[in-house]
Amino acid sequence: MASDKQDKQFVTEITPQSEDFSRWYIDVIKKAELMDYAPVRGCIVFRPEGYAIWENIQQEMDRRFKETGHRNAYFPMLIPESFFQKEKEHIEGFNPELPFVTEAGGDILEERLAVRPTSETMFGHMYSKWIKSYRDLPVLINQWANVMRWEKRTMPFLRTSEFLWQEGHTAHEDEKDAREETMRMLELYRDFVEDFLAMPVVMGQKTPSEKFAGAVDTYSIEAMMKDGKAVQAGTSHYMGTNFAKAFEIQYLNRDNELEFTHTTSWGTSTRLIGSMIMAHGDDRGLVIPPKVAPTQVILIPIGPPKMRDMVIERADALYAELKAAGIRVNMDDRADVRPGWKFNEYEMRGVPVRIEIGPRDIENGVCLLASRLGGDKLTVQLDNVVNEVKQLLDDVQKGMYERALEFRASHFHSVDNLDEMRAQMEEKRGFFLAGWCGSEACEETVRAETGATSRNIPFDPQEHKSTCVACGEAAKHTVVFAKAY
Amino acid sequence: MASDKQDKQFVTEITPQSEDFSRWYIDVIKKAELMDYAPVRGCIVFRPEGYAIWENIQQEMDRRFKETGHRNAYFPMLIPESFFQKEKEHIEGFNPELPFVTEAGGDILEERLAVRPTSETMFGHMYSKWIKSYRDLPVLINQWANVMRWEKRTMPFLRTSEFLWQEGHTAHEDEKDAREETMRMLELYRDFVEDFLAMPVVMGQKTPSEKFAGAVDTYSIEAMMKDGKAVQAGTSHYMGTNFAKAFEIQYLNRDNELEFTHTTSWGTSTRLIGSMIMAHGDDRGLVIPPKVAPTQVILIPIGPPKMRDMVIERADALYAELKAAGIRVNMDDRADVRPGWKFNEYEMRGVPVRIEIGPRDIENGVCLLASRLGGDKLTVQLDNVVNEVKQLLDDVQKGMYERALEFRASHFHSVDNLDEMRAQMEEKRGFFLAGWCGSEACEETVRAETGATSRNIPFDPQEHKSTCVACGEAAKHTVVFAKAY
Ligand SMILES: [Zn+2]
Ligand SMILES: [Zn+2]
């Protein structure tokens, strides 16, 4: 497709994944202008090309939240330090990462105000004012917001000091209702990530040492990156009455008795952007699933200068037709850039489908479709082009999911003891399924010896392991271990 | 419609506008659950009913931004203090209102980080890295974000320590292009506020003392509240090369010479919610324009208990039909609440159209429509209900704009000197058109003597005044003065 020389130009600018995966990642997101580093430690700018991915994620996820009865709200970003003290585990978990506003309007504040790392405490405080009776329940509120966690090690999109996310906070009459909500939102996340971002995930429960600070139970979905590492793509927490007790969220039940509500929270963030990139990208650059791609189709008119006007005129009509059909299409009709260079550029940017159209094609009433997944170009009839493009976008979406599923299957290993696990991890990347006796010490041994942490206890593991990978005692759980971002 | 007793119940909970307009405002937004006070000074919680208004504003405005070639991005919230020092007027304007993060992750920061009050400096810093050549221009980026200004006096939605807004920041080759953008966005705001929020505005230029800190020229749209006070509903600034020089945003022009870009910025915020409420509300509560109303139609089934199932069944079908037609409809079929109480409740919440349907109506193939603007109920055929409802929503939208326009006309006064202005302001509320010589001292005299500030110099005043209202010298400008939120 592209000349060797042009290929080389791109190749030298993007580090191959096999050489240095992190370098590849940074090269790609910088070159595709998804982000830039900001002049504040650990912060990035979400540039328009990157932010547009987030907007698509937001729009679709928000639709699903509302379909399941949730409403959006906005709570203050600054949280009095004393609020964090009310739930002991919560402050222990978040204290090391809190930025504090201590001065405002020229005055030193009497109480330090934390920039929210998450908003259980602020929601808890307000819910205690709003909830009086079982008639007020459930309360199902979500918030789209910025949050800050002063991280030691950062990685664009995956771990930044400030990031964007949504956090749902719900209050319920009893445990059953709250646990149902916890699972409903975990399942919503699973379906969204697999369907929309084409990333297969492992759904399961976090071990106690990895659960959210203040939760009774934490559940997660874990996705595999192309370097075999895991990314926690979403979490859902059942809080029991922990936060209700800390913030006195009480209600009169159906028997007119005062009771604590049961609460949940659940969140996903802009790290979905980073994980989507690491799960699908290749040495030519980004590969973005059609459903989330800001540009789904790039249209490139081709031909000698003397035919240019004629070709552009037909391409304009084609562009309008695709746009009218709801397809996110862009046209690149720059005269001073060669087609081969454009092909490389939009491949690097991860645009799922490319259309080429030239004088000969127009004569024959056709155009060419190329998929970002590779393979032969398709010659399609211009009078059926909308259907053909929609079909190809569907195929790419499905193909990306299948490819990611195959990759995961071939990087999912089963191990019986630490020696085996260490040996395998020297040779192989990926997820390691292992038995676990349930002791925190054994989890820590695995981490210290291999660098892998427990990702979750999958609801539906490929096999059930019978002995603990660390101590050899009987396994209580089968756990996915992996290195993680 | 409602019984006297029920009327009184609502009336006692909402202070009449004529008695105390600010109290009326607080009563209404609390009772309608648009907001609640937060446990941080000057901050509020945007509750779902209030936030849904913001979502509708965002969605429509965002559509218009994109239509005019803008893209969204997200820039860091924390801005190094030194950035503010780079533009002298800018720091003088914003310094008194800045909250600072001084500690994070357990450490005292080397440099204080301001929570953004606006982001010219951060955009400027990044633009200087991205813009190299005239080929990169114009840059047209908008951001939806939270910002903070540590205000001394606060008022929910209108002036809060933290608020939500959009800020556009653009960079251009020359003054002409930048000034065109400044006016394009001001006009976009005018059309949005008049068309969508049904609020007529005065479009004009701010006097030097009222312009944005760091701008060459500031333009605004000013809306009139029902107490006659003004709210600045949106601003658009031409920055000249002030920020380009402060942040070294330079580019190679078409002659290959290094030049400074010309920049603009423009913004609107959640104060649009507050001004919409104050411009339209009445003693019965909120009156929300249909285009922005989260609930456009409330459907209330009526009838004796034995007919209830039959009525609800027909109402369900009606609900589904309206929803399918894209109308934001809710149904209140609570059996234990009387219809009269519901009527009052949804009037208080400002729902533009109410539908009542009972057994006799169903027999006759009709239902009743009531408008929040009052007047007779309409009896409409069920088989034409979608068209009738759409028509009535249009009528309410137009009627609200007309009503606001008439209110403004009857509260727009013309004055020639300070004595006259003082006398009129003791009797009348509203906007005061007056001549101004252009001296800051005269502006200050007006403020000190009357409490009114210069709102703007309208592009198209009803009349041109010839002498300065304060000093009697020849007027350079005709200015709108008013008390303002
Ligand atoms: Zn063990
Ligand atoms: Zn004067």
Short mmCIF file of C-alpha atoms in Angstrom, two decimals, chain B residues 42-456:
data_model
loop_
_atom_site.label_atom_id
_atom_site.label_comp_id
_atom_site.label_asym_id
_atom_site.label_seq_id
_atom_site.Cartn_x
_atom_site.Cartn_y
_atom_site.Cartn_z
CA GLY B 42 -20.16 29.12 48.86
CA CYS B 43 -20.55 25.71 47.21
CA ILE B 44 -23.75 23.96 46.25
CA VAL B 45 -24.80 20.50 45.18
CA PHE B 46 -26.42 20.44 41.75
CA ARG B 47 -29.19 17.94 42.48
CA PRO B 48 -30.57 15.79 39.64
CA GLU B 49 -33.48 18.15 38.89
CA GLY B 50 -31.08 21.07 38.59
CA TYR B 51 -28.29 19.20 36.87
CA ALA B 52 -30.71 17.92 34.21
CA ILE B 53 -31.26 21.54 33.17
CA TRP B 54 -27.51 21.95 32.81
CA GLU B 55 -27.30 18.75 30.75
CA ASN B 56 -29.86 20.12 28.31
CA ILE B 57 -28.01 23.43 28.08
CA GLN B 58 -24.73 21.60 27.52
CA GLN B 59 -26.07 19.30 24.86
CA GLU B 60 -27.57 22.07 22.76
CA MET B 61 -24.70 24.50 23.19
CA ASP B 62 -22.16 21.80 22.46
CA ARG B 63 -23.98 20.98 19.24
CA ARG B 64 -23.73 24.62 18.23
CA PHE B 65 -20.02 24.81 19.13
CA LYS B 66 -19.27 21.79 16.97
CA GLU B 67 -21.36 23.13 14.12
CA THR B 68 -19.11 26.20 14.14
CA GLY B 69 -15.93 24.12 13.92
CA HIS B 70 -14.91 23.88 17.59
CA ARG B 71 -13.65 20.77 19.33
CA ASN B 72 -13.62 19.89 23.02
CA ALA B 73 -10.58 19.12 25.12
CA TYR B 74 -9.70 18.93 28.80
CA PHE B 75 -6.86 20.86 30.42
CA PRO B 76 -5.50 20.43 33.98
CA MET B 77 -7.41 22.10 36.78
CA LEU B 78 -4.35 23.11 38.81
CA ILE B 79 -2.32 26.01 37.43
CA PRO B 80 1.12 26.99 38.74
CA GLU B 81 0.97 30.37 40.47
CA SER B 82 3.75 31.69 38.24
CA PHE B 83 1.52 31.32 35.17
CA PHE B 84 -0.80 33.98 36.53
CA GLN B 85 2.08 36.40 37.04
CA LYS B 86 2.81 36.43 33.33
CA GLU B 87 -0.12 38.66 32.42
CA LYS B 88 -0.19 41.61 34.82
CA GLU B 89 -3.85 42.60 34.52
CA HIS B 90 -4.89 38.96 34.69
CA ILE B 91 -3.28 38.29 38.05
CA GLU B 92 -4.57 41.56 39.50
CA GLY B 93 -8.08 40.59 38.48
CA PHE B 94 -8.07 37.03 39.73
CA ASN B 95 -5.59 36.94 42.61
CA PRO B 96 -8.12 37.89 45.33
CA GLU B 97 -10.33 34.94 44.40
CA LEU B 98 -7.82 32.10 43.98
CA PRO B 99 -7.86 28.96 46.10
CA PHE B 100 -4.43 27.32 46.31
CA VAL B 101 -3.35 23.72 46.67
CA THR B 102 -0.21 23.93 48.80
CA GLU B 103 0.13 20.35 50.03
CA ALA B 104 -0.25 17.05 48.22
CA GLY B 105 0.60 13.44 48.98
CA GLY B 106 1.91 14.50 52.39
CA ASP B 107 4.41 17.04 51.02
CA ILE B 108 4.45 20.84 50.93
CA LEU B 109 4.58 21.82 47.24
CA GLU B 110 7.46 23.92 46.00
CA GLU B 111 5.10 26.12 44.02
CA ARG B 112 1.51 26.84 44.98
CA LEU B 113 -1.03 25.53 42.48
CA ALA B 114 -4.15 27.60 41.88
CA VAL B 115 -7.47 25.91 41.28
CA ARG B 116 -8.37 27.42 37.89
CA PRO B 117 -10.72 30.41 37.95
CA THR B 118 -10.43 30.40 34.12
CA SER B 119 -7.81 28.82 31.88
CA GLU B 120 -6.29 31.43 29.57
CA THR B 121 -2.89 30.80 31.14
CA MET B 122 -2.95 27.00 30.83
CA PHE B 123 -4.27 27.15 27.27
CA GLY B 124 -1.67 29.80 26.47
CA HIS B 125 1.13 27.61 27.79
CA MET B 126 0.03 24.61 25.71
CA TYR B 127 -0.78 26.62 22.58
CA SER B 128 2.78 27.95 22.59
CA LYS B 129 3.95 24.33 22.25
CA TRP B 130 1.44 23.28 19.59
CA ILE B 131 1.31 26.26 17.27
CA LYS B 132 4.25 26.56 14.91
CA SER B 133 2.93 27.79 11.58
CA TYR B 134 -0.03 29.58 10.05
CA ARG B 135 -1.05 26.11 8.88
CA ASP B 136 -1.85 25.26 12.51
CA LEU B 137 -4.27 28.19 12.78
CA PRO B 138 -6.96 28.82 13.75
CA VAL B 139 -7.03 26.63 16.86
CA LEU B 140 -10.62 26.39 18.07
CA ILE B 141 -10.93 24.53 21.37
CA ASN B 142 -13.65 24.51 24.00
CA GLN B 143 -13.60 22.96 27.45
CA TRP B 144 -16.45 21.93 29.77
CA ALA B 145 -15.08 22.12 33.29
CA ASN B 146 -15.46 23.09 36.92
CA VAL B 147 -13.81 26.31 38.05
CA MET B 148 -13.43 28.07 41.40
CA ARG B 149 -13.57 31.68 42.47
CA TRP B 150 -13.53 32.27 46.19
CA GLU B 151 -16.41 34.76 46.27
CA LYS B 152 -17.28 36.90 49.27
CA ARG B 153 -21.02 36.99 48.56
CA THR B 154 -22.62 33.96 47.00
CA MET B 155 -26.02 33.08 45.53
CA PRO B 156 -26.89 29.56 44.34
CA PHE B 157 -26.25 29.07 40.60
CA LEU B 158 -25.56 32.80 40.09
CA ARG B 159 -22.39 33.12 42.10
CA THR B 160 -20.84 30.12 43.81
CA SER B 161 -17.28 29.31 44.85
CA GLU B 162 -17.24 26.33 42.52
CA PHE B 163 -19.28 26.36 39.35
CA LEU B 164 -19.53 24.54 36.05
CA TRP B 165 -18.94 26.26 32.76
CA GLN B 166 -17.55 26.08 29.28
CA GLU B 167 -14.60 28.16 28.21
CA GLY B 168 -13.59 28.50 24.59
CA HIS B 169 -10.02 29.50 23.78
CA THR B 170 -9.03 30.21 20.22
CA ALA B 171 -5.88 31.38 18.45
CA HIS B 172 -5.81 33.17 15.09
CA GLU B 173 -3.45 34.60 12.52
CA ASP B 174 -4.58 38.18 12.84
CA GLU B 175 -6.86 40.65 14.54
CA LYS B 176 -9.57 40.46 11.92
CA ASP B 177 -9.94 36.71 12.26
CA ALA B 178 -9.87 36.84 16.06
CA ARG B 179 -12.42 39.65 16.22
CA GLU B 180 -14.71 37.72 13.90
CA GLU B 181 -14.50 34.73 16.23
CA THR B 182 -15.21 36.95 19.25
CA MET B 183 -18.39 38.23 17.60
CA ARG B 184 -19.39 34.81 16.21
CA MET B 185 -19.44 33.36 19.70
CA LEU B 186 -21.21 36.34 21.23
CA GLU B 187 -23.89 35.97 18.58
CA LEU B 188 -24.05 32.23 19.20
CA TYR B 189 -24.65 32.95 22.88
CA ARG B 190 -27.33 35.54 22.08
CA ASP B 191 -29.18 33.18 19.82
CA PHE B 192 -28.89 30.29 22.25
CA VAL B 193 -30.12 32.27 25.26
CA GLU B 194 -33.01 33.89 23.38
CA ASP B 195 -34.03 30.79 21.45
CA PHE B 196 -33.43 28.07 24.02
CA LEU B 197 -33.85 29.83 27.37
CA ALA B 198 -36.45 32.34 26.08
CA MET B 199 -34.53 35.24 27.63
CA PRO B 200 -34.11 38.42 25.58
CA VAL B 201 -30.64 39.89 26.07
CA VAL B 202 -28.85 43.17 25.47
CA MET B 203 -25.75 42.56 23.40
CA GLY B 204 -22.95 45.06 23.73
CA GLN B 205 -19.44 45.94 24.78
CA LYS B 206 -18.21 46.15 28.35
CA THR B 207 -16.67 49.43 29.49
CA PRO B 208 -12.92 49.23 30.23
CA SER B 209 -13.50 49.01 33.98
CA GLU B 210 -15.79 46.02 33.54
CA LYS B 211 -13.79 44.10 30.97
CA PHE B 212 -12.09 40.77 31.56
CA ALA B 213 -8.71 40.95 33.28
CA GLY B 214 -6.25 40.79 30.41
CA ALA B 215 -8.62 41.38 27.50
CA VAL B 216 -8.44 44.16 24.91
CA ASP B 217 -12.23 44.17 24.51
CA THR B 218 -14.97 42.30 26.32
CA TYR B 219 -18.49 41.84 24.99
CA SER B 220 -21.46 40.53 26.90
CA ILE B 221 -25.10 39.60 26.74
CA GLU B 222 -27.15 40.91 29.67
CA ALA B 223 -30.50 39.49 30.72
CA MET B 224 -33.13 41.08 32.93
CA MET B 225 -34.44 39.27 36.00
CA LYS B 226 -37.97 39.72 37.35
CA ASP B 227 -36.68 42.03 40.06
CA GLY B 228 -35.23 44.24 37.36
CA LYS B 229 -31.63 43.31 38.09
CA ALA B 230 -29.21 42.26 35.37
CA VAL B 231 -27.36 38.99 34.95
CA GLN B 232 -24.39 38.77 32.63
CA ALA B 233 -25.37 35.62 30.78
CA GLY B 234 -22.29 35.21 28.61
CA THR B 235 -19.07 36.99 27.67
CA SER B 236 -16.72 36.93 24.70
CA HIS B 237 -13.26 38.48 24.80
CA TYR B 238 -10.82 39.66 22.19
CA MET B 239 -7.40 39.35 23.84
CA GLY B 240 -5.30 40.93 21.12
CA THR B 241 -1.77 39.60 21.54
CA ASN B 242 -1.75 40.05 25.34
CA PHE B 243 -1.76 36.37 26.20
CA ALA B 244 0.24 35.43 23.11
CA LYS B 245 3.03 37.71 24.34
CA ALA B 246 2.78 36.50 27.93
CA PHE B 247 3.01 32.85 26.82
CA GLU B 248 4.99 33.24 23.61
CA ILE B 249 2.36 31.86 21.27
CA GLN B 250 4.21 32.59 18.05
CA TYR B 251 3.87 31.20 14.56
CA LEU B 252 5.57 31.49 11.19
CA ASN B 253 3.26 33.51 8.99
CA ARG B 254 2.74 33.16 5.24
CA ASP B 255 5.87 35.25 4.66
CA ASN B 256 7.87 32.95 6.93
CA GLU B 257 8.15 35.60 9.65
CA LEU B 258 7.57 34.96 13.36
CA GLU B 259 4.39 36.61 14.63
CA PHE B 260 2.23 36.54 17.74
CA THR B 261 -1.20 34.95 17.42
CA HIS B 262 -4.34 36.87 18.31
CA THR B 263 -6.47 35.02 20.84
CA THR B 264 -10.04 35.02 22.10
CA SER B 265 -11.92 33.43 24.93
CA TRP B 266 -15.61 33.11 25.67
CA GLY B 267 -17.67 31.54 28.38
CA THR B 268 -21.04 30.73 29.85
CA SER B 269 -21.75 28.93 33.08
CA THR B 270 -24.28 27.33 35.39
CA ARG B 271 -25.41 30.87 36.19
CA LEU B 272 -27.57 30.39 33.09
CA ILE B 273 -29.70 28.10 35.27
CA GLY B 274 -30.17 30.78 37.91
CA SER B 275 -30.90 33.55 35.43
CA MET B 276 -33.42 31.39 33.56
CA ILE B 277 -35.23 30.81 36.86
CA MET B 278 -35.20 34.49 37.87
CA ALA B 279 -36.30 35.63 34.42
CA HIS B 280 -39.35 33.38 34.17
CA GLY B 281 -40.50 32.20 37.60
CA ASP B 282 -43.64 33.37 39.37
CA ASP B 283 -45.28 33.08 42.78
CA ARG B 284 -46.38 29.54 42.01
CA GLY B 285 -42.79 28.47 41.41
CA LEU B 286 -40.55 27.69 38.48
CA VAL B 287 -41.54 28.28 34.86
CA ILE B 288 -39.11 26.41 32.62
CA PRO B 289 -38.96 26.96 28.85
CA PRO B 290 -39.95 23.74 27.04
CA LYS B 291 -36.70 23.52 25.09
CA VAL B 292 -34.62 23.24 28.26
CA ALA B 293 -37.16 21.59 30.59
CA PRO B 294 -36.07 18.13 31.81
CA THR B 295 -39.77 17.26 31.96
CA GLN B 296 -41.76 18.93 29.19
CA VAL B 297 -45.04 17.21 29.87
CA ILE B 298 -46.51 15.74 33.05
CA LEU B 299 -49.28 13.25 32.50
CA ILE B 300 -51.81 12.84 35.32
CA PRO B 301 -54.47 10.11 35.18
CA ILE B 302 -57.65 11.09 37.02
CA GLY B 303 -60.74 9.22 38.20
CA PRO B 304 -62.38 7.17 40.92
CA PRO B 305 -60.56 4.09 42.29
CA LYS B 306 -62.86 1.62 40.50
CA MET B 307 -61.92 3.13 37.11
CA ARG B 308 -58.22 3.41 37.96
CA ASP B 309 -56.95 0.35 36.05
CA MET B 310 -58.76 1.36 32.89
CA VAL B 311 -57.52 4.95 33.03
CA ILE B 312 -53.93 3.97 33.76
CA GLU B 313 -53.94 1.54 30.89
CA ARG B 314 -54.95 4.29 28.46
CA ALA B 315 -52.54 6.74 30.09
CA ASP B 316 -49.70 4.24 29.69
CA ALA B 317 -50.37 4.09 25.97
CA LEU B 318 -50.50 7.88 25.77
CA TYR B 319 -47.23 8.09 27.69
CA ALA B 320 -45.56 5.65 25.31
CA GLU B 321 -46.85 7.55 22.29
CA LEU B 322 -45.50 10.89 23.52
CA LYS B 323 -42.17 9.38 24.49
CA ALA B 324 -41.80 7.73 21.10
CA ALA B 325 -42.39 11.14 19.52
CA GLY B 326 -39.32 12.49 21.36
CA ILE B 327 -41.26 14.45 23.97
CA ARG B 328 -39.77 14.41 27.49
CA VAL B 329 -42.84 13.17 29.34
CA ASN B 330 -43.35 11.85 32.85
CA MET B 331 -46.43 10.25 34.34
CA ASP B 332 -47.55 10.62 37.94
CA ASP B 333 -49.99 7.81 38.69
CA ARG B 334 -49.58 7.78 42.46
CA ALA B 335 -52.87 6.60 43.92
CA ASP B 336 -52.42 8.18 47.35
CA VAL B 337 -51.91 11.78 46.14
CA ARG B 338 -54.85 13.91 45.02
CA PRO B 339 -54.81 15.42 41.51
CA GLY B 340 -55.05 18.99 42.82
CA TRP B 341 -51.92 18.46 44.86
CA LYS B 342 -50.13 17.09 41.82
CA PHE B 343 -51.23 20.07 39.72
CA ASN B 344 -49.67 22.43 42.24
CA GLU B 345 -46.53 20.34 42.54
CA TYR B 346 -45.74 20.28 38.83
CA GLU B 347 -46.62 23.94 38.46
CA MET B 348 -44.14 24.65 41.22
CA ARG B 349 -41.57 22.52 39.37
CA GLY B 350 -42.19 24.56 36.22
CA VAL B 351 -43.29 21.73 33.93
CA PRO B 352 -44.53 23.56 30.79
CA VAL B 353 -47.49 21.33 29.89
CA ARG B 354 -49.82 19.16 31.94
CA ILE B 355 -52.08 16.48 30.52
CA GLU B 356 -55.12 15.31 32.46
CA ILE B 357 -56.99 12.22 31.40
CA GLY B 358 -60.02 10.63 33.08
CA PRO B 359 -62.76 8.07 32.33
CA ARG B 360 -65.09 10.59 30.66
CA ASP B 361 -62.23 11.92 28.50
CA ILE B 362 -61.34 8.41 27.39
CA GLU B 363 -64.98 7.75 26.51
CA ASN B 364 -64.94 10.89 24.38
CA GLY B 365 -61.54 10.17 22.84
CA VAL B 366 -59.98 13.31 24.28
CA CYS B 367 -57.66 14.58 27.00
CA LEU B 368 -57.05 18.00 28.57
CA LEU B 369 -53.93 20.11 28.11
CA ALA B 370 -52.98 22.85 30.57
CA SER B 371 -50.16 25.31 29.99
CA ARG B 372 -47.83 26.55 32.74
CA LEU B 373 -48.49 30.04 31.39
CA GLY B 374 -52.12 29.76 32.47
CA GLY B 375 -55.24 30.35 30.38
CA ASP B 376 -58.00 27.90 29.55
CA LYS B 377 -57.43 24.18 29.40
CA LEU B 378 -57.51 22.74 25.90
CA THR B 379 -59.59 19.70 25.07
CA VAL B 380 -57.76 17.78 22.35
CA GLN B 381 -58.44 14.61 20.40
CA LEU B 382 -56.38 11.65 21.58
CA ASP B 383 -55.68 10.66 18.00
CA ASN B 384 -53.97 13.99 17.39
CA VAL B 385 -52.36 14.42 20.78
CA VAL B 386 -48.71 14.42 19.67
CA ASN B 387 -49.26 17.30 17.28
CA GLU B 388 -51.30 19.23 19.83
CA VAL B 389 -48.69 18.80 22.54
CA LYS B 390 -45.87 19.82 20.21
CA GLN B 391 -47.86 22.87 19.18
CA LEU B 392 -48.54 23.83 22.78
CA LEU B 393 -44.87 23.38 23.73
CA ASP B 394 -43.96 25.70 20.85
CA ASP B 395 -46.56 28.19 22.00
CA VAL B 396 -45.28 28.14 25.56
CA GLN B 397 -41.70 28.62 24.38
CA LYS B 398 -42.69 31.59 22.22
CA GLY B 399 -45.08 32.93 24.85
CA MET B 400 -42.36 32.90 27.48
CA TYR B 401 -40.01 34.84 25.24
CA GLU B 402 -42.74 37.39 24.40
CA ARG B 403 -43.64 37.77 28.04
CA ALA B 404 -40.01 38.32 29.03
CA LEU B 405 -39.60 40.79 26.18
CA GLU B 406 -42.64 42.76 27.32
CA PHE B 407 -41.43 42.70 30.89
CA ARG B 408 -38.08 44.06 29.79
CA ALA B 409 -39.67 46.75 27.62
CA SER B 410 -41.72 47.97 30.56
CA HIS B 411 -38.63 48.01 32.78
CA PHE B 412 -36.26 49.74 30.39
CA HIS B 413 -35.88 53.41 31.33
CA SER B 414 -34.04 56.34 29.87
CA VAL B 415 -32.40 58.94 32.13
CA ASP B 416 -30.51 62.17 31.52
CA ASN B 417 -28.83 62.99 34.81
CA LEU B 418 -28.03 61.58 38.21
CA ASP B 419 -30.91 63.24 40.07
CA GLU B 420 -33.38 61.80 37.62
CA MET B 421 -31.71 58.40 37.76
CA ARG B 422 -31.73 58.33 41.56
CA ALA B 423 -35.38 59.37 41.67
CA GLN B 424 -36.41 56.79 39.09
CA MET B 425 -34.47 54.05 40.82
CA GLU B 426 -36.36 54.68 44.02
CA GLU B 427 -39.62 53.97 42.20
CA LYS B 428 -38.71 51.65 39.39
CA ARG B 429 -36.72 48.52 38.85
CA GLY B 430 -34.97 47.67 35.62
CA PHE B 431 -32.33 48.78 33.14
CA PHE B 432 -31.42 52.46 32.80
CA LEU B 433 -30.18 53.79 29.50
CA ALA B 434 -27.90 56.79 29.95
CA GLY B 435 -25.18 58.77 28.23
CA TRP B 436 -21.59 58.36 29.37
CA CYS B 437 -18.57 60.53 28.65
CA GLY B 438 -16.19 57.61 28.86
CA SER B 439 -14.49 58.51 32.15
CA GLU B 440 -14.08 55.86 34.78
CA ALA B 441 -14.77 58.47 37.47
CA CYS B 442 -18.28 59.06 36.11
CA GLU B 443 -18.98 55.33 36.02
CA GLU B 444 -17.88 55.14 39.65
CA THR B 445 -20.06 58.11 40.57
CA VAL B 446 -23.10 56.38 39.14
CA ARG B 447 -22.27 53.23 41.08
CA ALA B 448 -21.68 55.07 44.35
CA GLU B 449 -24.83 57.20 44.02
CA THR B 450 -27.28 54.61 42.70
CA GLY B 451 -25.85 51.14 43.21
CA ALA B 452 -26.15 50.52 39.47
CA THR B 453 -23.11 49.44 37.44
CA SER B 454 -22.54 49.79 33.73
CA ARG B 455 -23.74 46.54 32.15
CA ASN B 456 -22.63 47.20 28.63
#
